CSV table of C-alpha atoms and ligand atoms in Angstrom, one decimal:
chain,number,residue,atom,x,y,z
A,1271,UNK,CA,5.8,184.0,65.6
A,1272,UNK,CA,8.8,183.9,63.3
A,1273,UNK,CA,8.5,185.2,59.7
A,1274,UNK,CA,9.0,181.7,58.5
A,1275,UNK,CA,6.2,180.3,60.7
A,1276,UNK,CA,3.9,183.1,59.4
A,1277,UNK,CA,4.7,182.2,55.8
A,1278,UNK,CA,4.2,178.5,56.5
A,1279,UNK,CA,0.7,179.3,58.0
A,1280,UNK,CA,-0.1,181.4,54.9
A,1281,UNK,CA,0.8,178.5,52.6
A,1282,UNK,CA,-1.3,176.1,54.6
A,1283,UNK,CA,-4.2,178.6,54.3
A,1284,UNK,CA,-3.7,178.7,50.5
A,1285,UNK,CA,-3.7,174.9,50.3
A,1286,UNK,CA,-6.8,174.7,52.4
A,1287,UNK,CA,-8.7,177.4,50.4
A,1288,UNK,CA,-7.7,175.8,47.1
A,1289,UNK,CA,-8.8,172.3,48.3
A,1290,UNK,CA,-12.1,173.5,49.6
A,1291,UNK,CA,-12.8,175.5,46.4
A,1292,UNK,CA,-12.2,172.2,44.5
A,1293,UNK,CA,-14.5,170.3,46.9
A,1294,UNK,CA,-11.5,168.3,48.2
A,1295,UNK,CA,-10.4,167.5,51.7
A,1296,UNK,CA,-7.5,169.8,52.6
A,1297,UNK,CA,-5.8,166.9,54.3
A,1298,UNK,CA,-5.5,165.1,50.9
A,1299,UNK,CA,-2.8,167.6,49.9
A,1300,UNK,CA,0.6,167.1,51.5
A,1301,UNK,CA,3.2,169.9,51.7
A,1302,UNK,CA,6.8,169.3,50.8
A,1303,UNK,CA,8.9,172.3,51.8
A,1304,UNK,CA,11.6,172.7,49.2
A,1305,UNK,CA,14.5,173.9,51.2
A,1306,UNK,CA,17.3,173.9,48.6
A,1307,UNK,CA,19.9,176.6,49.2
A,1308,UNK,CA,18.7,177.3,52.7
A,1309,UNK,CA,20.8,176.3,55.8
A,1310,UNK,CA,19.9,173.8,58.4
A,1311,UNK,CA,19.1,176.6,60.9
A,1312,UNK,CA,16.3,177.7,58.7
A,1313,UNK,CA,15.0,174.1,58.4
A,1314,UNK,CA,15.1,173.9,62.2
A,1315,UNK,CA,12.7,176.9,62.4
A,1316,UNK,CA,10.4,175.1,60.0
A,1317,UNK,CA,10.5,171.9,62.1
A,1318,UNK,CA,9.7,174.0,65.2
A,1319,UNK,CA,6.8,175.5,63.3
A,1320,UNK,CA,5.5,172.0,62.5
A,1321,UNK,CA,7.0,171.2,59.1
A,1322,UNK,CA,8.6,167.7,58.8
A,1323,UNK,CA,8.8,167.0,55.1
A,1324,UNK,CA,11.6,168.7,53.1
A,1325,UNK,CA,12.6,168.6,49.4
A,1326,UNK,CA,16.1,169.0,48.2
A,1327,UNK,CA,17.6,169.2,44.7
A,1328,UNK,CA,21.4,169.0,45.3
A,1329,UNK,CA,22.8,165.8,46.8
A,1330,UNK,CA,26.0,167.2,48.5
A,1331,UNK,CA,24.1,170.1,50.0
A,1332,UNK,CA,21.3,167.9,51.3
A,1333,UNK,CA,23.6,165.3,52.9
A,1334,UNK,CA,25.4,168.0,54.9
A,1335,UNK,CA,22.1,169.6,55.9
A,1336,UNK,CA,20.7,166.2,57.1
A,1337,UNK,CA,23.6,165.9,59.5
A,1338,UNK,CA,23.4,169.5,60.6
A,1339,UNK,CA,19.7,169.4,61.2
A,1340,UNK,CA,19.9,166.1,63.2
A,1341,UNK,CA,22.5,167.8,65.4
A,1342,UNK,CA,20.4,170.9,65.9
A,1343,UNK,CA,17.3,168.8,66.7
A,1344,UNK,CA,19.3,166.6,69.1
A,1345,UNK,CA,20.6,169.8,70.9
A,1346,UNK,CA,17.0,170.9,71.4
A,1347,UNK,CA,15.9,167.4,72.5
A,1348,UNK,CA,13.5,167.5,69.6
A,1349,UNK,CA,12.6,163.9,68.6
A,1350,UNK,CA,11.4,164.9,65.1
A,1351,UNK,CA,12.8,162.8,62.3
A,1352,UNK,CA,12.3,164.8,59.1
A,1353,UNK,CA,11.3,163.1,55.9
A,1354,UNK,CA,13.5,163.8,52.9
A,1355,UNK,CA,12.4,164.1,49.3
A,1356,UNK,CA,14.8,164.4,46.4
A,1357,UNK,CA,13.3,166.7,43.8
A,1358,UNK,CA,16.2,167.6,41.6
A,1359,UNK,CA,17.6,165.9,38.5
A,1360,UNK,CA,19.1,162.5,39.4
A,1361,UNK,CA,22.6,161.9,38.0
A,1362,UNK,CA,23.7,158.3,37.5
A,1363,UNK,CA,26.7,158.7,39.9
A,1364,UNK,CA,24.5,159.9,42.7
A,1365,UNK,CA,21.9,157.1,42.8
A,1366,UNK,CA,23.6,155.2,45.6
A,1367,UNK,CA,23.6,158.0,48.1
A,1368,UNK,CA,20.2,159.2,47.0
A,1369,UNK,CA,18.7,155.7,47.5
A,1370,UNK,CA,20.1,155.4,51.0
A,1371,UNK,CA,19.5,158.8,52.4
A,1372,UNK,CA,16.1,159.9,51.0
A,1373,UNK,CA,12.6,158.6,51.6
A,1374,UNK,CA,11.2,159.8,48.3
A,1375,UNK,CA,12.5,160.7,44.9
A,1376,UNK,CA,10.1,162.8,42.7
A,1377,UNK,CA,12.2,163.1,39.6
A,1378,UNK,CA,12.8,159.7,38.1
A,1379,UNK,CA,12.6,159.9,34.3
A,1380,UNK,CA,14.8,157.1,33.0
A,1381,UNK,CA,14.7,153.3,33.5
A,1382,UNK,CA,18.5,153.1,34.1
A,1383,UNK,CA,18.2,155.5,37.0
A,1384,UNK,CA,15.2,153.7,38.4
A,1385,UNK,CA,17.1,150.4,38.3
A,1386,UNK,CA,20.2,151.9,40.0
A,1387,UNK,CA,18.1,153.4,42.7
A,1388,UNK,CA,16.3,150.1,43.3
A,1389,UNK,CA,19.6,148.2,43.5
A,1390,UNK,CA,21.1,150.7,45.9
A,1391,UNK,CA,18.3,150.6,48.4
A,1392,UNK,CA,19.5,148.7,51.4
A,1393,UNK,CA,17.6,145.4,52.1
A,1394,UNK,CA,16.7,146.6,55.6
A,1395,UNK,CA,15.1,149.8,54.3
A,1396,UNK,CA,11.5,150.1,53.1
A,1397,UNK,CA,11.3,150.5,49.4
A,1398,UNK,CA,12.1,154.0,48.1
A,1399,UNK,CA,9.0,155.9,47.3
A,1400,UNK,CA,9.2,157.3,43.8
A,1401,UNK,CA,7.4,159.4,41.2
A,1402,UNK,CA,7.8,159.3,37.5
A,1403,UNK,CA,8.6,162.8,36.2
A,1404,UNK,CA,6.6,163.7,33.1
A,1405,UNK,CA,7.1,166.6,30.8
A,1406,UNK,CA,3.6,168.1,30.2
A,1407,UNK,CA,4.7,171.3,28.7
A,1408,UNK,CA,6.8,171.4,25.6
A,1409,UNK,CA,10.5,171.0,24.8
A,1410,UNK,CA,11.3,174.1,26.8
A,1411,UNK,CA,10.2,172.7,30.2
A,1412,UNK,CA,12.6,170.9,32.4
A,1413,UNK,CA,13.1,167.1,32.5
A,1414,UNK,CA,10.6,164.3,32.5
A,1415,UNK,CA,9.5,161.7,29.9
A,1416,UNK,CA,7.0,162.6,27.3
A,1417,UNK,CA,3.5,161.5,28.2
A,1418,UNK,CA,3.4,159.0,25.3
A,1419,UNK,CA,6.4,157.1,26.9
A,1420,UNK,CA,5.2,157.3,30.5
A,1421,UNK,CA,3.1,154.1,30.6
A,1422,UNK,CA,5.9,151.8,29.4
A,1423,UNK,CA,8.4,153.4,31.9
A,1424,UNK,CA,5.8,153.3,34.8
A,1425,UNK,CA,5.2,149.6,34.2
A,1426,UNK,CA,8.9,148.8,34.2
A,1427,UNK,CA,9.5,150.9,37.4
A,1428,UNK,CA,6.5,149.3,39.2
A,1429,UNK,CA,8.1,145.9,39.3
A,1430,UNK,CA,11.5,147.0,40.7
A,1431,UNK,CA,11.9,145.5,44.2
A,1432,UNK,CA,13.7,148.4,45.8
A,1433,UNK,CA,11.1,151.0,44.7
A,1434,UNK,CA,7.5,151.7,45.3
A,1435,UNK,CA,6.0,153.7,42.4
A,1436,UNK,CA,3.6,156.2,44.1
A,1437,UNK,CA,2.7,158.4,41.2
A,1438,UNK,CA,3.6,161.1,38.8
A,1439,UNK,CA,5.4,164.4,39.1
A,1440,UNK,CA,5.7,167.4,36.8
A,1441,UNK,CA,7.3,170.8,36.5
A,1442,UNK,CA,5.2,172.7,34.0
A,1443,UNK,CA,6.3,175.4,31.6
A,1444,UNK,CA,5.9,178.6,33.7
A,1445,UNK,CA,3.0,180.8,32.9
A,1446,UNK,CA,0.9,183.3,34.8
A,1447,UNK,CA,-2.3,182.3,33.1
A,1448,UNK,CA,-4.3,180.0,35.4
A,1449,UNK,CA,-6.1,178.3,32.5
A,1450,UNK,CA,-2.8,177.4,30.9
A,1451,UNK,CA,-1.4,176.2,34.3
A,1452,UNK,CA,-4.5,174.0,34.7
A,1453,UNK,CA,-4.3,172.6,31.2
A,1454,UNK,CA,-0.8,171.3,31.9
A,1455,UNK,CA,-1.7,169.9,35.3
A,1456,UNK,CA,-4.7,168.2,33.7
A,1457,UNK,CA,-2.4,166.3,31.4
A,1458,UNK,CA,-0.7,164.7,34.4
A,1459,UNK,CA,-4.0,163.9,36.1
A,1460,UNK,CA,-5.5,162.3,33.0
A,1461,UNK,CA,-2.3,160.3,32.5
A,1462,UNK,CA,-2.5,159.1,36.2
A,1463,UNK,CA,-6.1,158.1,35.6
A,1464,UNK,CA,-5.3,156.1,32.5
A,1465,UNK,CA,-2.4,154.3,34.3
A,1466,UNK,CA,-4.7,153.5,37.2
A,1467,UNK,CA,-7.3,152.1,34.8
A,1468,UNK,CA,-4.5,150.0,33.4
A,1469,UNK,CA,-3.9,148.5,36.8
A,1470,UNK,CA,-1.1,150.6,38.3
A,1471,UNK,CA,-1.9,151.6,41.9
A,1472,UNK,CA,-0.8,155.2,41.8
A,1473,UNK,CA,-1.9,157.5,44.7
A,1474,UNK,CA,0.3,160.6,44.2
A,1475,UNK,CA,0.3,163.6,41.9
A,1476,UNK,CA,3.3,165.8,42.8
A,1477,UNK,CA,2.5,169.1,41.2
A,1478,UNK,CA,2.2,172.7,42.2
A,1479,UNK,CA,4.9,175.2,43.4
A,1480,UNK,CA,4.7,178.7,45.0
A,1481,UNK,CA,3.1,180.4,42.0
A,1482,UNK,CA,0.7,177.8,40.8
A,1483,UNK,CA,-0.4,175.6,43.7
A,1484,UNK,CA,-4.0,176.7,43.4
A,1485,UNK,CA,-4.2,175.5,39.8
A,1486,UNK,CA,-2.4,172.2,40.8
A,1487,UNK,CA,-4.8,171.5,43.6
A,1488,UNK,CA,-7.8,172.3,41.4
A,1489,UNK,CA,-6.5,169.5,39.1
A,1490,UNK,CA,-5.9,167.0,41.8
A,1491,UNK,CA,-2.4,167.5,43.3
A,1492,UNK,CA,-1.8,165.3,46.3
A,1493,UNK,CA,1.6,166.8,47.0
A,1494,UNK,CA,2.7,170.4,46.4
A,1495,UNK,CA,6.4,171.3,46.4
A,1496,UNK,CA,6.8,174.8,47.8
A,1497,UNK,CA,10.0,176.7,48.2
A,1498,UNK,CA,9.9,180.5,47.9
A,1499,UNK,CA,6.5,181.0,49.5
A,1500,UNK,CA,7.9,179.4,52.7
A,1501,UNK,CA,11.6,180.3,52.8
A,1502,UNK,CA,11.6,183.5,50.7
A,1503,UNK,CA,13.6,184.2,47.5
A,1504,UNK,CA,16.5,181.9,47.0
A,1505,UNK,CA,20.1,183.0,46.7
A,1506,UNK,CA,21.6,181.7,43.4
A,1507,UNK,CA,21.9,177.9,43.4
A,1508,UNK,CA,25.4,176.7,44.3
A,1509,UNK,CA,27.4,175.1,41.5
A,1510,UNK,CA,27.6,171.2,42.0
B,861,LIG,C1,12.8,174.7,43.5
B,861,LIG,C2,11.7,173.7,43.2
B,861,LIG,C3,10.4,173.8,43.8
B,861,LIG,C4,10.0,175.0,44.6
B,861,LIG,O1,9.7,176.0,43.7
B,861,LIG,P1,9.2,177.4,44.3
B,861,LIG,O2,8.8,178.2,43.1
B,861,LIG,O3,10.3,178.0,45.1
B,861,LIG,O4,8.0,177.1,45.2
B,861,LIG,C5,9.5,172.7,43.5
B,861,LIG,N1,9.8,171.7,42.8
B,861,LIG,C6,11.1,171.5,42.2
B,861,LIG,C7,11.4,170.3,41.4
B,861,LIG,C8,12.0,172.5,42.4
B,861,LIG,O5,13.2,172.4,41.9
């Protein structure tokens, strides 16, 4: 078994243990392998080890990788069509390409961006699956709307024809304290519950990374976004 396949198995074991500890079905937690900075050859190893869902943060890098991975898969006669999730900050001038080439976007936190993604989705494509990114930490955490503004934005996104609003995403303020991790994830879950009660059909909580996936699953994560625990430490991010 390759090192990568071994790490992937270990991540599945962590997800399973965390779900069972929370009295949840392990199959209710999907794994997005966040492959930013790693080359298509590494993703091929992951596909061959059974992983089909990838998260990317940088558009140009991702587009090149999609082409390279398709070519590598075709050479192997492997029919797998990976699913691509955009997990990085969405810049206004990148919405067109993101809407066309990705299946999901986790990081929508402005109406203008949501509208542009919706308009750019091709009529022949299924609606783009999106999450609204919420800032559950404090001003030091990255991106996302403040919880008090989330409902208004979620309602506006839910009616855009090119999008399907699936749920909420967060990147919490980093902390080693499991209680503090859980408190932040709980804010997202409670917000999701309130929006559901208000009539929005949200089925996704995208939360949990390599260092805090157990806390996220305990609080109801349905998608964890895992990079380093699968691929190893990242080289420094390329400038874009
Ligand atoms: C890089 C990244 C991840 C993965 O983080 P790890 O700590 O490597 O597991 C998850 N989500 C987002 C939005 C990221 O940018």
